Structures are given as C-alpha cells and as structure tokens.
C-alpha cells in the first residue's frame, strides 16, 4: 500500500508522540486501516478525527509493513450527536467494537455498509428505538463476518423452522418452543424481529442486545474485553434508563 486514497469512517484514535495521533479507519475496500496523523491532536484536526466521522483519507507508506502516514479531509461530521448521551454512547460502542474486533487490512464491504448504516440511523432517528434494532443486526453481522455466526434457520433439537424462540449458548443455533421445553432457563431468548424484520419493541431489543452481547464476549472480545465492553455496558445502561 504505497498510496491509498479512500473514503473511511474514523473508528479509533490514540495519542502518538507529542502532537500526533494514530487513527484507525474502516474503509469500503480495504477494511480497517491505521495511519499516523501529524498534528492529529491539534485544534484543527481534533474535530475531524472524532469516532463516527466520515473522512476522505490518503495513506502513504514506503513498505507494506510500515505504519502509513495519513492525511484526512472531513466529509461528514457526526460531532453534534456526541452532546446527546444515548447517540454518543451508541457511536462510542459501535466504533470501539469495530476497531477492536476486526483485523487490519481485511476487506469487509458488507460490514462497512452496515456500519455506515447504523451511524446514519443513529443520526436520523428521533429516538433510540429507531436505531437500536439496527445496532443489534450490526453486531449479529459482525459475528457472522468473523466466523462466529448464529444459525437461526432451524431448530437444533427438532430440525423444524417453526416457532423459533431461543438460541443455544453452546451451539449458537436456534431452538424452537417445542425443542426448548423444560430447558428455557438455560437458553437465550431469540427476539422475533431478527427473524421477521422490523424494529421490534423494547423487550425484544433488549433480548437482542443480550443475545449478541453473549456471543461477542465469548467469541470475539476475549482478550481485550474489559475496556471495550465497558462502552457497551454504558450504552445498555442508558437504554434501560431511557425506557424505564
């Protein structure tokens, strides 16, 4: 990657040196890409490099193994959302999850579109219910893209596709009401909106977050989960308070 010019979404930023920063961007065709931004913590660049912002990026590196230098130009700012507790928590979590879970340099075009869609939904929706279901679906898609997808097509116990209502925490497969009889307490609820579409009501959304959260913690965020999952816990706590 001697030179790469691309659109991207800022996912993470960390200080590097006295004034610089390393930014990690999710790009449409190259996946997660990191670069060093000279003056990245300056007054001019701090508002550009906020997580969730869409930028035009130019990466330059002498070799494939070298950390690229990065220059950015703001295409779309989501800074106004960061003053609202729930949207800010949603953006913080979605960006932290993406930056932590994905390997660098692996293209995930479907995931990029979904990620951009979630951020757009947070921006457009007047209330959290308008984007919370999209966030659950994004987490579900991320699990699948990383090889930890849930099998929600047929019951693991009976083979039936009817009345799927639970997911086995062991096999990550759906279980029907008939197949779950007597074992409901050991299973995770499967919210209908993940099968039928739509936004779902708040109990379904909270069940969806519990479902995806269980598998993200078990399969994806195993080594770095303490710091990253704190952002998710803040989001879930704010959602609970918002609908109480």
Coordinates of C-alpha atoms in Angstrom, one line a residue:
X1 CA 0.0 0.0 0.0
X2 CA 2.4 2.7 -1.1
X3 CA -0.5 5.2 -1.6
X4 CA -4.2 4.6 -0.8
X5 CA -6.8 7.3 -1.3
X6 CA -10.2 6.2 0.0
X7 CA -13.3 7.2 2.0
X8 CA -13.3 6.0 5.5
X9 CA -15.1 6.2 8.9
X10 CA -13.0 7.1 11.9
X11 CA -13.2 4.2 14.5
X12 CA -10.5 4.9 17.0
X13 CA -7.8 7.5 17.8
X14 CA -4.9 7.2 20.2
X15 CA -2.1 9.7 21.0
X16 CA 1.3 9.1 19.4
X17 CA 4.2 11.4 20.2
X18 CA 3.8 14.9 21.5
X19 CA 1.2 16.2 19.0
X20 CA 0.4 13.3 16.6
X21 CA -2.1 10.5 16.7
X22 CA -2.7 7.1 15.2
X23 CA -6.2 6.8 13.6
X24 CA -7.9 3.6 12.6
X25 CA -10.4 3.9 9.8
X26 CA -12.9 1.4 8.4
X27 CA -12.7 1.7 4.6
X28 CA -15.0 0.2 1.9
X29 CA -12.5 -1.9 0.1
X30 CA -9.5 -2.3 2.4
X31 CA -11.2 -2.9 5.8
X32 CA -9.6 -1.4 8.9
X33 CA -6.5 0.7 8.1
X34 CA -4.3 2.6 10.6
X35 CA -2.2 5.6 9.9
X36 CA -0.2 8.3 11.7
X37 CA -1.7 11.8 11.5
X38 CA 0.8 14.5 12.1
X39 CA -0.7 17.1 14.4
X40 CA -3.6 14.8 15.0
X41 CA -4.4 16.2 18.4
X42 CA -4.3 19.8 17.2
X43 CA -7.2 22.2 17.5
X44 CA -7.8 21.9 13.7
X45 CA -7.7 18.1 13.4
X46 CA -9.4 17.0 16.7
X47 CA -12.9 17.7 15.4
X48 CA -12.1 15.9 12.1
X49 CA -10.9 12.7 13.8
X50 CA -13.8 12.1 16.1
X51 CA -15.0 8.5 16.0
X52 CA -18.0 8.2 13.7
X53 CA -16.9 10.9 11.3
X54 CA -16.7 10.2 7.6
X55 CA -13.5 11.4 6.0
X56 CA -11.5 11.4 2.8
X57 CA -8.2 9.7 3.6
X58 CA -4.8 9.4 2.0
X59 CA -2.4 6.8 3.3
X60 CA 1.2 6.8 2.3
X61 CA 3.8 4.2 3.3
X62 CA 7.2 3.2 1.9
X63 CA 6.6 -0.5 2.6
X64 CA 3.6 -2.7 3.4
X65 CA 4.9 -3.3 7.0
X66 CA 5.4 0.4 7.8
X67 CA 2.7 2.4 9.6
X68 CA 1.4 4.7 6.9
X69 CA 1.3 8.5 7.2
X70 CA -2.3 9.7 7.0
X71 CA -3.9 12.9 5.9
X72 CA -7.6 13.4 6.3
X73 CA -10.3 15.7 5.0
X74 CA -13.7 15.9 6.7
X75 CA -16.6 14.6 4.5
X76 CA -19.3 14.4 7.1
X77 CA -19.3 15.2 10.8
X78 CA -21.3 13.5 13.5
X79 CA -20.0 15.7 16.2
X80 CA -23.4 17.2 17.1
X81 CA -24.6 13.8 18.2
X82 CA -21.8 13.5 20.8
X83 CA -23.6 16.0 23.0
X84 CA -26.6 13.6 23.4
X85 CA -26.0 10.8 25.9
X86 CA -27.7 7.9 24.0
X87 CA -26.5 8.7 20.5
X88 CA -23.0 9.3 21.9
X89 CA -23.0 6.0 23.7
X90 CA -24.2 4.2 20.5
X91 CA -21.4 5.7 18.4
X92 CA -18.8 5.1 21.0
X93 CA -19.7 1.4 21.3
X94 CA -20.1 0.8 17.5
X95 CA -16.8 2.4 16.8
X96 CA -15.0 0.7 19.7
X97 CA -16.4 -2.7 18.7
X98 CA -15.4 -2.3 15.0
X99 CA -11.8 -1.1 15.8
X100 CA -11.2 -3.9 18.3
X101 CA -12.9 -6.8 16.6
X102 CA -11.7 -6.5 13.0
X103 CA -8.2 -7.5 11.8
X104 CA -6.4 -4.8 9.9
X105 CA -6.2 -4.9 6.1
X106 CA -9.1 -7.4 5.5
X107 CA -11.9 -6.1 3.4
X108 CA -15.4 -6.3 4.8
X109 CA -17.5 -4.4 2.3
X110 CA -20.9 -5.6 3.6
X111 CA -19.8 -4.8 7.2
X112 CA -18.7 -1.3 6.1
X113 CA -22.1 -0.6 4.5
X114 CA -23.9 -1.9 7.7
X115 CA -21.6 0.2 9.9
X116 CA -22.3 3.3 7.9
X117 CA -26.0 2.4 8.0
X118 CA -26.0 2.1 11.8
X119 CA -24.3 5.5 12.2
X120 CA -26.7 7.0 9.7
X121 CA -29.7 5.6 11.7
X122 CA -28.4 7.0 14.9
X123 CA -28.1 10.4 13.2
X124 CA -31.5 10.3 11.6
X125 CA -33.7 8.6 14.2
X126 CA -35.5 10.9 16.7
X127 CA -35.4 8.2 19.4
X128 CA -33.2 5.2 20.3
X129 CA -35.8 2.7 19.1
X130 CA -35.2 3.9 15.6
X131 CA -31.6 2.7 15.6
X132 CA -31.3 0.1 18.4
X133 CA -32.5 -2.8 16.3
X134 CA -30.1 -1.8 13.5
X135 CA -27.3 -1.9 16.1
X136 CA -28.3 -5.5 17.1
X137 CA -28.3 -6.5 13.5
X138 CA -24.8 -5.0 13.0
X139 CA -23.5 -7.0 15.9
X140 CA -25.0 -10.1 14.5
X141 CA -23.5 -9.4 11.1
X142 CA -20.1 -8.8 12.6
X143 CA -20.2 -12.1 14.4
X144 CA -21.0 -13.8 11.1
X145 CA -18.3 -12.0 9.2
X146 CA -15.7 -13.1 11.7
X147 CA -16.8 -16.7 11.5
X148 CA -19.0 -16.8 14.7
X149 CA -22.4 -16.6 13.0
X150 CA -25.5 -17.8 14.7
X151 CA -27.6 -20.5 12.9
X152 CA -31.1 -19.1 13.1
X153 CA -32.7 -21.2 10.3
X154 CA -33.8 -24.4 12.0
X155 CA -34.2 -25.8 15.5
X156 CA -31.1 -27.6 16.7
X157 CA -33.2 -30.1 18.6
X158 CA -36.1 -30.9 16.2
X159 CA -35.0 -29.6 12.8
X160 CA -38.1 -27.6 12.4
X161 CA -38.2 -24.0 11.2
X162 CA -41.4 -23.2 13.1
X163 CA -41.7 -21.2 16.3
X164 CA -38.0 -20.5 16.7
X165 CA -37.8 -18.7 20.1
X166 CA -34.4 -19.4 21.7
X167 CA -30.7 -19.8 20.9
X168 CA -28.5 -22.3 22.5
X169 CA -25.5 -20.7 24.2
X170 CA -23.4 -23.8 23.4
X171 CA -24.1 -24.3 19.7
X172 CA -25.2 -20.8 18.7
X173 CA -28.2 -22.5 17.0
X174 CA -31.9 -21.6 17.2
X175 CA -34.2 -23.7 19.3
X176 CA -38.0 -23.9 18.8
X177 CA -40.5 -23.7 21.6
X178 CA -41.1 -27.4 21.4
X179 CA -37.4 -28.2 21.4
X180 CA -36.8 -25.9 24.3
X181 CA -39.5 -27.3 26.6
X182 CA -38.1 -27.8 30.1
X183 CA -34.8 -26.1 29.2
X184 CA -36.0 -22.5 28.6
X185 CA -34.0 -21.1 31.5
X186 CA -30.7 -22.4 30.0
X187 CA -31.3 -20.7 26.6
X188 CA -31.1 -17.2 25.3
X189 CA -34.3 -15.6 24.0
X190 CA -34.4 -15.1 20.2
X191 CA -36.3 -11.8 19.5
X192 CA -38.8 -12.2 16.6
X193 CA -37.5 -9.1 14.8
X194 CA -34.3 -10.9 14.0
X195 CA -36.3 -13.4 12.0
X196 CA -39.2 -11.4 10.7
X197 CA -37.7 -7.9 10.2
X198 CA -38.9 -4.7 11.6
X199 CA -37.7 -2.7 14.6
X200 CA -39.1 -4.8 17.4
X201 CA -40.4 -3.5 20.8
X202 CA -38.1 -2.6 23.7
X203 CA -38.2 -6.0 25.4
X204 CA -37.2 -7.6 22.1
X205 CA -34.4 -5.1 21.5
X206 CA -33.0 -5.8 25.0
X207 CA -33.2 -9.5 24.3
X208 CA -31.4 -8.9 21.1
X209 CA -28.6 -7.0 22.9
X210 CA -28.3 -9.7 25.4
X211 CA -28.1 -12.4 22.7
X212 CA -25.4 -10.7 20.6
X213 CA -23.6 -9.5 23.7
X214 CA -23.2 -13.0 25.0
X215 CA -21.5 -14.2 21.8
X216 CA -19.4 -11.1 21.3
X217 CA -18.0 -11.5 24.8
X218 CA -17.4 -15.2 24.4
X219 CA -16.0 -15.4 20.9
X220 CA -14.7 -12.0 19.8
X221 CA -13.7 -9.8 22.7
X222 CA -12.0 -12.4 24.7
X223 CA -8.6 -10.8 25.2
X224 CA -9.5 -7.1 25.3
X225 CA -13.0 -7.3 26.6
X226 CA -12.7 -5.3 29.8
X227 CA -12.1 -1.9 28.3
X228 CA -14.2 -2.4 25.1
X229 CA -17.2 -3.9 26.8
X230 CA -17.4 -1.0 29.2
X231 CA -18.6 1.1 26.3
X232 CA -21.3 -1.4 25.6
X233 CA -22.4 -1.5 29.3
X234 CA -22.7 2.2 29.3
X235 CA -25.0 2.1 26.2
X236 CA -27.2 -0.7 27.6
X237 CA -27.5 1.0 30.9
X238 CA -28.6 4.3 29.2
X239 CA -31.1 2.3 27.1
X240 CA -32.6 0.7 30.2
X241 CA -33.0 4.1 31.9
X242 CA -34.5 5.6 28.7
X243 CA -37.2 3.0 28.5
X244 CA -37.9 2.5 32.2

